[in-house]
Short mmCIF file of N, CA and C in Angstrom, two decimals:
data_model
loop_
_atom_site.label_atom_id
_atom_site.label_comp_id
_atom_site.label_asym_id
_atom_site.label_seq_id
_atom_site.Cartn_x
_atom_site.Cartn_y
_atom_site.Cartn_z
N PRO Z 12 0.91 -1.13 -0.10
CA PRO Z 12 0.15 -0.15 -0.10
C PRO Z 12 0.72 1.27 -0.03
N ALA Z 13 0.69 2.04 -1.18
CA ALA Z 13 1.68 3.32 -1.14
C ALA Z 13 1.16 4.31 -0.41
N MET Z 14 -0.13 4.32 -0.08
CA MET Z 14 -0.64 5.42 0.57
C MET Z 14 -1.41 5.21 1.73
N ARG Z 15 -1.01 6.08 2.85
CA ARG Z 15 -1.64 5.89 3.89
C ARG Z 15 -2.25 7.33 4.15
N SER Z 16 -3.55 7.43 4.68
CA SER Z 16 -3.97 9.00 4.44
C SER Z 16 -3.52 9.31 6.15
N LEU Z 17 -3.31 10.83 6.04
CA LEU Z 17 -2.65 11.76 6.91
C LEU Z 17 -3.89 12.35 7.65
N SER Z 18 -4.52 11.82 8.38
CA SER Z 18 -5.66 12.47 9.13
C SER Z 18 -5.72 12.92 10.41
N ARG Z 19 -5.79 14.19 11.30
CA ARG Z 19 -5.53 14.07 12.17
C ARG Z 19 -6.67 13.96 13.17
N GLU Z 20 -7.93 13.83 12.81
CA GLU Z 20 -9.01 13.38 13.62
C GLU Z 20 -9.73 12.19 12.71
N GLY Z 21 -9.89 11.36 13.81
CA GLY Z 21 -10.62 10.07 13.32
C GLY Z 21 -10.16 9.12 12.07
N SER Z 22 -8.52 9.31 12.11
CA SER Z 22 -7.99 8.45 10.96
C SER Z 22 -8.05 6.94 11.32
N GLY Z 23 -8.25 6.53 12.51
CA GLY Z 23 -8.01 5.20 12.91
C GLY Z 23 -6.56 4.63 12.85
N ALA Z 24 -5.83 5.82 12.71
CA ALA Z 24 -4.27 5.48 12.85
C ALA Z 24 -3.67 5.85 13.97
N ALA Z 25 -4.54 6.71 14.68
CA ALA Z 25 -3.82 7.23 15.87
C ALA Z 25 -3.76 6.54 17.07
N VAL Z 26 -2.75 6.76 17.98
CA VAL Z 26 -2.53 6.28 18.92
C VAL Z 26 -2.61 6.58 20.23
N SER Z 27 -3.05 6.27 21.17
CA SER Z 27 -2.97 7.03 22.37
C SER Z 27 -1.97 6.44 23.57
N HIS Z 28 -1.84 6.85 24.77
CA HIS Z 28 -1.00 6.96 25.70
C HIS Z 28 -2.04 6.75 27.05
N ALA Z 29 -1.63 5.97 27.92
CA ALA Z 29 -2.27 6.00 29.51
C ALA Z 29 -2.42 7.23 30.03
N ALA Z 30 -1.29 7.88 30.02
CA ALA Z 30 -1.44 9.23 30.90
C ALA Z 30 -0.84 10.44 30.00
N PRO Z 31 -1.31 11.72 29.99
CA PRO Z 31 -0.96 12.56 29.48
C PRO Z 31 0.63 12.98 29.80
N LEU Z 32 1.35 13.45 28.65
CA LEU Z 32 2.80 13.34 28.78
C LEU Z 32 2.86 14.72 28.00
N SER Z 33 4.17 15.73 28.53
CA SER Z 33 4.58 16.86 27.72
C SER Z 33 5.11 16.72 26.42
N THR Z 34 4.58 17.48 25.61
CA THR Z 34 4.87 17.30 24.12
C THR Z 34 6.39 18.24 23.65
N PRO Z 35 7.28 17.81 23.17
CA PRO Z 35 8.52 18.83 22.68
C PRO Z 35 7.99 19.84 21.69
N THR Z 36 8.29 21.05 21.66
CA THR Z 36 7.79 21.83 20.63
C THR Z 36 8.80 21.83 19.37
N LEU Z 37 7.90 21.80 18.19
CA LEU Z 37 8.96 21.58 17.05
C LEU Z 37 8.74 22.88 16.44
N SER Z 38 9.88 23.51 15.69
CA SER Z 38 9.83 24.65 14.73
C SER Z 38 9.21 24.34 13.62
N THR Z 39 8.23 24.78 13.02
CA THR Z 39 7.81 24.70 11.85
C THR Z 39 8.40 25.63 10.64
N GLN Z 40 9.06 26.51 11.30
CA GLN Z 40 9.42 27.69 10.51
C GLN Z 40 10.78 27.09 9.60
N SER Z 41 10.73 27.41 8.48
CA SER Z 41 11.79 27.14 7.87
C SER Z 41 12.76 28.32 6.78
N SER Z 42 13.94 28.45 7.04
CA SER Z 42 14.84 29.74 6.39
C SER Z 42 14.67 29.27 5.04
N GLN Z 43 15.00 27.65 4.70
CA GLN Z 43 15.46 27.24 3.36
C GLN Z 43 14.11 27.02 2.47
N PRO Z 44 14.43 27.18 1.19
CA PRO Z 44 13.40 26.91 0.33
C PRO Z 44 12.75 25.39 0.46
N ARG Z 45 11.37 25.54 -0.11
CA ARG Z 45 10.60 24.13 -0.14
C ARG Z 45 11.48 23.37 -0.88
N GLY Z 46 11.45 22.03 -0.58
CA GLY Z 46 12.22 20.99 -1.58
C GLY Z 46 13.77 20.81 -1.01
N GLN Z 47 14.15 21.81 -0.20
CA GLN Z 47 15.97 21.52 -0.26
C GLN Z 47 15.96 20.92 1.27
N GLN Z 48 16.76 20.02 1.31
CA GLN Z 48 16.87 19.10 2.48
C GLN Z 48 17.51 19.66 3.35
N ARG Z 49 16.97 19.78 4.60
CA ARG Z 49 17.73 20.10 5.69
C ARG Z 49 17.28 18.73 6.85
N CYS Z 50 18.16 18.77 7.89
CA CYS Z 50 18.08 17.81 9.13
C CYS Z 50 16.82 18.20 9.80
N PRO Z 51 15.87 17.15 10.13
CA PRO Z 51 14.78 17.28 10.96
C PRO Z 51 15.40 17.54 12.53
N PRO Z 52 14.20 18.18 12.83
CA PRO Z 52 14.69 18.61 14.42
C PRO Z 52 15.34 17.45 15.34
N SER Z 53 16.05 17.58 16.21
CA SER Z 53 16.52 16.32 16.93
C SER Z 53 15.54 16.34 18.17
N ILE Z 54 15.12 14.99 18.28
CA ILE Z 54 14.20 14.60 19.23
C ILE Z 54 14.79 13.26 19.86
N SER Z 55 15.08 13.35 21.26
CA SER Z 55 15.24 12.41 21.67
C SER Z 55 14.48 11.11 21.78
N LYS Z 56 15.16 9.68 21.32
CA LYS Z 56 14.32 8.66 21.50
C LYS Z 56 13.74 8.50 22.67
N PRO Z 57 12.59 7.71 22.93
CA PRO Z 57 12.14 7.77 24.13
C PRO Z 57 12.46 6.48 24.35
N PRO Z 58 12.45 5.96 25.95
CA PRO Z 58 12.96 4.60 26.38
C PRO Z 58 11.80 3.90 26.17
N ILE Z 59 12.17 2.68 26.15
CA ILE Z 59 11.04 1.49 26.02
C ILE Z 59 10.09 1.69 27.55
N LYS Z 60 8.88 1.68 27.22
CA LYS Z 60 8.04 1.90 28.46
C LYS Z 60 7.39 0.68 28.25
N HIS Z 61 7.05 -0.06 29.49
CA HIS Z 61 6.61 -1.38 29.89
C HIS Z 61 5.08 -0.98 30.31
N ASP Z 62 4.62 0.12 31.04
CA ASP Z 62 3.39 0.19 31.58
C ASP Z 62 2.27 0.87 30.30
N THR Z 63 2.82 0.94 29.02
CA THR Z 63 1.77 1.77 28.39
C THR Z 63 0.93 0.54 27.33
N ILE Z 64 -0.12 1.46 26.68
CA ILE Z 64 -1.02 0.55 26.09
C ILE Z 64 -1.27 0.87 24.86
N CYS Z 65 -1.74 0.08 23.89
CA CYS Z 65 -2.06 0.40 22.61
C CYS Z 65 -3.17 1.51 22.48
N GLY Z 66 -3.50 2.44 21.71
CA GLY Z 66 -4.48 3.45 21.68
C GLY Z 66 -5.54 2.64 20.55
N LEU Z 67 -5.03 1.77 20.21
CA LEU Z 67 -6.46 1.23 19.08
C LEU Z 67 -6.93 -0.01 19.70
N CYS Z 68 -5.95 -0.96 20.28
CA CYS Z 68 -7.06 -2.06 20.89
C CYS Z 68 -6.86 -1.88 22.43
N VAL Z 69 -6.02 -1.02 22.88
CA VAL Z 69 -6.26 -0.84 24.60
C VAL Z 69 -5.57 -2.06 25.16
N ARG Z 70 -4.89 -2.50 24.78
CA ARG Z 70 -3.92 -3.49 25.50
C ARG Z 70 -2.73 -3.29 25.42
N GLY Z 71 -1.73 -4.10 26.29
CA GLY Z 71 -0.55 -3.55 26.40
C GLY Z 71 0.35 -4.71 25.70
N ALA Z 72 1.71 -4.91 25.95
CA ALA Z 72 2.71 -5.58 25.39
C ALA Z 72 2.35 -7.27 25.51
N GLU Z 73 1.46 -7.53 26.26
CA GLU Z 73 1.47 -8.93 26.63
C GLU Z 73 0.28 -9.52 25.88
N PHE Z 74 -0.56 -8.73 25.20
CA PHE Z 74 -1.61 -9.17 24.11
C PHE Z 74 -1.88 -8.15 23.10
N ASN Z 75 -1.69 -8.30 21.63
CA ASN Z 75 -2.44 -7.52 20.78
C ASN Z 75 -3.58 -7.91 20.51
N ARG Z 76 -4.43 -7.26 19.54
CA ARG Z 76 -5.80 -7.69 19.20
C ARG Z 76 -5.75 -8.98 18.83
N LYS Z 77 -4.94 -9.63 18.34
CA LYS Z 77 -5.10 -11.10 17.84
C LYS Z 77 -4.81 -11.87 18.92
N GLY Z 78 -4.67 -11.38 19.98
CA GLY Z 78 -4.29 -12.40 21.21
C GLY Z 78 -2.59 -12.63 21.52
N GLN Z 79 -1.76 -12.18 20.68
CA GLN Z 79 -0.29 -12.64 20.63
C GLN Z 79 0.26 -11.36 21.41
N PRO Z 80 1.62 -11.74 22.07
CA PRO Z 80 2.26 -10.63 22.66
C PRO Z 80 3.14 -10.06 21.72
N GLU Z 81 3.02 -8.81 21.76
CA GLU Z 81 3.83 -7.87 20.72
C GLU Z 81 4.11 -6.52 21.48
N GLU Z 82 5.63 -6.05 21.48
CA GLU Z 82 6.15 -4.98 21.86
C GLU Z 82 5.31 -3.80 21.38
N LEU Z 83 5.13 -2.77 21.90
CA LEU Z 83 4.52 -1.22 21.26
C LEU Z 83 5.53 -0.70 21.01
N ILE Z 84 5.23 0.19 19.77
CA ILE Z 84 6.14 1.16 19.31
C ILE Z 84 5.60 2.47 20.00
N HIS Z 85 6.44 3.45 20.06
CA HIS Z 85 6.16 4.82 20.73
C HIS Z 85 6.65 6.05 19.89
N CYS Z 86 5.95 6.92 19.98
CA CYS Z 86 5.92 8.05 19.23
C CYS Z 86 7.01 8.94 19.91
N SER Z 87 7.84 9.62 19.22
CA SER Z 87 9.02 10.11 19.81
C SER Z 87 8.76 11.50 20.36
N THR Z 88 7.67 12.06 19.64
CA THR Z 88 7.12 13.28 20.02
C THR Z 88 6.19 13.47 21.16
N CYS Z 89 5.21 12.50 20.95
CA CYS Z 89 3.87 12.56 22.23
C CYS Z 89 3.83 11.58 22.91
N GLN Z 90 4.77 10.41 22.76
CA GLN Z 90 4.85 9.35 23.46
C GLN Z 90 3.49 8.18 23.38
N ASN Z 91 2.61 8.64 22.36
CA ASN Z 91 1.50 7.58 22.13
C ASN Z 91 1.86 6.40 21.59
N SER Z 92 1.48 5.36 22.04
CA SER Z 92 2.02 3.91 21.68
C SER Z 92 1.16 3.00 20.95
N GLY Z 93 1.56 2.13 20.13
CA GLY Z 93 0.73 1.26 19.53
C GLY Z 93 1.49 -0.25 19.15
N HIS Z 94 0.55 -1.25 19.08
CA HIS Z 94 1.11 -2.41 18.44
C HIS Z 94 1.69 -2.47 17.08
N PRO Z 95 2.45 -2.44 16.39
CA PRO Z 95 2.81 -2.56 14.84
C PRO Z 95 1.79 -3.25 14.12
N SER Z 96 1.17 -4.20 14.60
CA SER Z 96 0.02 -5.01 14.02
C SER Z 96 -1.17 -4.33 13.80
N CYS Z 97 -1.72 -3.49 14.94
CA CYS Z 97 -2.76 -2.68 15.00
C CYS Z 97 -2.61 -1.58 14.18
N LEU Z 98 -1.13 -1.00 13.92
CA LEU Z 98 -1.21 0.06 12.93
C LEU Z 98 -0.77 -0.45 11.39
N GLU Z 99 -0.91 -1.72 11.63
CA GLU Z 99 -0.64 -2.32 10.06
C GLU Z 99 0.62 -2.05 9.26
N LEU Z 100 1.65 -1.94 10.21
CA LEU Z 100 2.93 -1.77 9.82
C LEU Z 100 3.67 -3.48 9.77
N PRO Z 101 4.40 -3.48 8.42
CA PRO Z 101 5.03 -4.65 8.20
C PRO Z 101 6.31 -4.62 8.91
N ILE Z 102 6.66 -5.92 9.51
CA ILE Z 102 7.93 -6.25 10.10
C ILE Z 102 9.13 -5.47 9.70
N GLN Z 103 9.19 -5.51 8.56
CA GLN Z 103 10.38 -4.77 7.77
C GLN Z 103 10.56 -3.30 8.03
N THR Z 104 9.55 -2.75 8.08
CA THR Z 104 9.25 -1.42 8.40
C THR Z 104 9.48 -1.01 9.87
N VAL Z 105 9.08 -1.72 10.80
CA VAL Z 105 9.21 -1.64 11.96
C VAL Z 105 10.53 -1.93 12.63
N ARG Z 106 11.21 -2.93 12.01
CA ARG Z 106 12.55 -2.84 12.15
C ARG Z 106 13.47 -1.65 11.73
N ILE Z 107 13.00 -1.09 10.73
CA ILE Z 107 13.69 0.43 10.28
C ILE Z 107 13.02 1.35 11.23
N LEU Z 108 11.88 1.54 11.56
CA LEU Z 108 11.44 2.95 12.44
C LEU Z 108 12.21 2.82 13.72
N LEU Z 109 12.40 1.84 14.32
CA LEU Z 109 13.01 1.57 15.51
C LEU Z 109 14.72 2.34 15.56
N SER Z 110 14.92 2.57 14.53
CA SER Z 110 16.20 2.92 14.20
C SER Z 110 16.15 4.72 14.33
N TYR Z 111 14.89 4.92 14.20
CA TYR Z 111 15.16 6.41 14.14
C TYR Z 111 13.79 7.27 15.04
N ASP Z 112 13.52 8.40 15.22
CA ASP Z 112 12.89 9.06 15.78
C ASP Z 112 11.29 9.10 15.33
N TRP Z 113 10.78 8.07 15.15
CA TRP Z 113 9.40 7.79 14.46
C TRP Z 113 8.32 8.62 15.14
N GLN Z 114 7.38 9.10 14.37
CA GLN Z 114 6.29 10.15 15.09
C GLN Z 114 5.13 9.26 14.43
N CYS Z 115 3.85 9.28 15.52
CA CYS Z 115 2.64 8.72 15.22
C CYS Z 115 1.80 9.55 13.88
N MET Z 116 0.74 9.34 13.73
CA MET Z 116 0.19 10.03 12.54
C MET Z 116 -0.13 11.30 12.94
N GLU Z 117 -0.51 11.83 14.42
CA GLU Z 117 -1.18 12.65 14.84
C GLU Z 117 0.45 13.80 14.83
N CYS Z 118 1.48 13.25 14.82
CA CYS Z 118 2.71 14.31 15.11
C CYS Z 118 3.49 14.35 13.77
N ARG Z 119 3.46 13.55 12.81
CA ARG Z 119 4.02 13.47 11.65
C ARG Z 119 4.32 14.96 11.02
N VAL Z 120 5.68 14.93 10.53
CA VAL Z 120 6.05 16.15 9.86
C VAL Z 120 6.55 15.61 8.69
N CYS Z 121 6.83 16.47 7.84
CA CYS Z 121 7.74 16.14 6.59
C CYS Z 121 9.19 16.14 6.78
N THR Z 122 9.66 14.75 6.40
CA THR Z 122 11.29 14.56 6.79
C THR Z 122 11.88 15.91 6.36
N LEU Z 123 11.69 16.39 5.28
CA LEU Z 123 12.56 17.34 4.60
C LEU Z 123 12.43 18.63 4.93
N CYS Z 124 11.11 19.26 5.25
CA CYS Z 124 11.01 20.51 5.33
C CYS Z 124 10.46 20.52 6.92
N SER Z 125 10.29 19.49 7.64
CA SER Z 125 9.61 19.82 9.04
C SER Z 125 8.37 20.28 9.29
N ASP Z 126 7.53 20.65 8.03
CA ASP Z 126 6.44 21.16 8.12
C ASP Z 126 5.23 19.95 8.21
N PRO Z 127 4.33 20.12 9.58
CA PRO Z 127 3.02 19.35 9.52
C PRO Z 127 1.94 19.35 8.73
N GLY Z 128 2.06 20.56 8.04
CA GLY Z 128 0.87 21.13 7.03
C GLY Z 128 1.02 20.45 5.84
N ASP Z 129 -0.02 20.84 4.80
CA ASP Z 129 -0.25 20.41 3.57
C ASP Z 129 -0.64 18.75 3.57
N GLU Z 130 -1.60 18.39 4.54
CA GLU Z 130 -1.70 16.95 5.02
C GLU Z 130 -2.24 16.53 3.57
N GLU Z 131 -3.11 16.73 2.89
CA GLU Z 131 -3.37 16.26 1.50
C GLU Z 131 -2.24 15.87 0.44
N LYS Z 132 -1.02 16.40 0.93
CA LYS Z 132 0.30 16.44 0.01
C LYS Z 132 1.17 15.62 0.84
N MET Z 133 0.90 14.99 2.02
CA MET Z 133 1.96 13.94 2.64
C MET Z 133 1.78 12.84 2.06
N MET Z 134 2.80 12.13 1.97
CA MET Z 134 2.69 10.62 1.69
C MET Z 134 3.93 9.72 2.49
N PHE Z 135 4.01 8.60 2.66
CA PHE Z 135 4.70 7.84 3.34
C PHE Z 135 5.42 6.80 2.44
N CYS Z 136 6.70 6.69 3.12
CA CYS Z 136 7.52 5.64 2.40
C CYS Z 136 7.35 4.34 2.70
N ASP Z 137 7.03 3.55 2.10
CA ASP Z 137 6.38 2.05 2.11
C ASP Z 137 7.37 1.39 2.91
N ASP Z 138 8.52 1.83 3.14
CA ASP Z 138 9.70 1.06 3.98
C ASP Z 138 10.15 1.58 4.96
N CYS Z 139 10.12 2.62 5.40
CA CYS Z 139 10.70 3.41 6.65
C CYS Z 139 9.59 4.15 7.12
N ASP Z 140 8.28 4.57 6.58
CA ASP Z 140 7.03 5.25 7.17
C ASP Z 140 7.56 6.60 7.33
N ARG Z 141 8.56 7.10 6.87
CA ARG Z 141 8.40 8.36 7.28
C ARG Z 141 7.55 9.27 6.42
N GLY Z 142 7.49 10.47 6.75
CA GLY Z 142 6.61 11.17 5.85
C GLY Z 142 7.20 12.28 4.92
N TYR Z 143 6.52 12.70 3.64
CA TYR Z 143 7.13 13.62 2.91
C TYR Z 143 6.22 14.46 2.20
N HIS Z 144 6.01 15.59 1.92
CA HIS Z 144 5.19 16.43 0.79
C HIS Z 144 5.77 15.90 -0.32
N THR Z 145 4.42 15.95 -1.19
CA THR Z 145 4.84 15.39 -2.48
C THR Z 145 5.85 16.76 -2.93
N PHE Z 146 5.57 17.74 -2.86
CA PHE Z 146 6.64 19.26 -3.42
C PHE Z 146 7.76 18.90 -2.97
N CYS Z 147 8.00 18.14 -1.92
CA CYS Z 147 9.42 18.46 -1.20
C CYS Z 147 10.08 17.29 -1.80
N VAL Z 148 9.51 16.50 -2.56
CA VAL Z 148 10.38 15.20 -3.51
C VAL Z 148 10.35 15.54 -4.86
N GLY Z 149 9.63 16.51 -5.21
CA GLY Z 149 9.42 16.90 -6.68
C GLY Z 149 8.48 16.02 -7.20
N LEU Z 150 7.45 15.72 -6.79
CA LEU Z 150 6.01 14.98 -7.43
C LEU Z 150 5.06 15.86 -7.39
N ASP Z 151 3.98 15.86 -8.28
CA ASP Z 151 3.03 16.59 -8.03
C ASP Z 151 1.88 15.87 -7.43
N ASP Z 152 1.87 14.55 -7.29
CA ASP Z 152 0.61 13.89 -6.93
C ASP Z 152 1.26 12.63 -5.95
N ILE Z 153 0.51 12.36 -5.04
CA ILE Z 153 0.78 11.14 -4.09
C ILE Z 153 0.94 9.64 -5.28
N PRO Z 154 1.94 8.74 -5.14
CA PRO Z 154 1.89 7.78 -6.11
C PRO Z 154 1.12 6.81 -5.84
N LYS Z 155 0.23 6.33 -6.63
CA LYS Z 155 -0.81 5.33 -6.65
C LYS Z 155 0.04 3.68 -6.15
N ASP Z 156 0.93 3.63 -6.60
CA ASP Z 156 1.52 2.64 -6.31
C ASP Z 156 2.55 2.69 -5.19
N GLU Z 157 3.57 1.54 -4.80
CA GLU Z 157 4.47 1.61 -3.77
C GLU Z 157 5.17 2.73 -4.14
N TRP Z 158 5.82 3.37 -3.02
CA TRP Z 158 6.59 4.62 -3.14
C TRP Z 158 7.79 4.41 -2.14
N MET Z 159 9.20 4.61 -2.33
CA MET Z 159 10.13 4.64 -1.32
C MET Z 159 10.76 6.02 -1.39
N CYS Z 160 11.34 6.36 -0.37
CA CYS Z 160 11.87 7.64 -0.20
C CYS Z 160 13.49 7.27 -0.65
N LYS Z 161 14.09 8.54 -0.79
CA LYS Z 161 15.54 8.26 -1.32
C LYS Z 161 16.26 7.70 -0.40
N LYS Z 162 16.18 7.46 0.99
CA LYS Z 162 16.89 6.94 1.84
C LYS Z 162 16.90 5.48 1.84
N CYS Z 163 15.70 5.01 1.43
CA CYS Z 163 15.30 3.69 1.32
C CYS Z 163 15.72 3.13 -0.28
N SER Z 164 15.41 3.71 -1.19
CA SER Z 164 15.56 3.48 -2.52
C SER Z 164 17.06 3.41 -2.69
N THR Z 165 17.89 4.21 -2.14
CA THR Z 165 19.42 4.17 -2.61
C THR Z 165 20.10 2.92 -1.97
N CYS Z 166 20.77 2.32 -3.14
CA CYS Z 166 21.54 0.99 -2.84
C CYS Z 166 22.28 1.02 -1.77
N GLN Z 167 22.39 0.29 -0.87
CA GLN Z 167 23.04 0.49 0.24
C GLN Z 167 24.73 -0.28 -0.15
N SER Z 168 24.80 -1.00 -1.15
CA SER Z 168 25.80 -1.78 -1.45
C SER Z 168 26.92 -0.69 -2.48
N CYS Z 169 26.20 0.18 -2.97
CA CYS Z 169 27.26 0.96 -4.12
C CYS Z 169 28.01 1.73 -3.28
#
């Protein structure tokens, strides 16, 4: 699936946490032109939390909605948590997103411009789940087929 809709309300992809936590403030101001790559804001990776629940099935790591044990993933911005299976994330994508400061659908910003706006133009890499605006990667529309970002489509052995 090349396209996962980014909707701030009622998307079904949002996850929640057991207790409210403070959210770091991200700057959405950019002095660089759109489409020019810049480093995303530095967000410290959250520690593994053992007392959290999945915002979709409302269960902890001991059982996902299929009744199987499954570790939860946590948003690096708001600390929302979810089972990868509840979020419909493939195992390979989960392996990759554990290596960076993953953000839930509610907190997702464009990896290149750090702007959460223009949601209708936001698309997600099918390999790593990072968000990108179409115009930041030089596309007019969200591809109907599978799409991979430059980080994932670059040959690692070259």
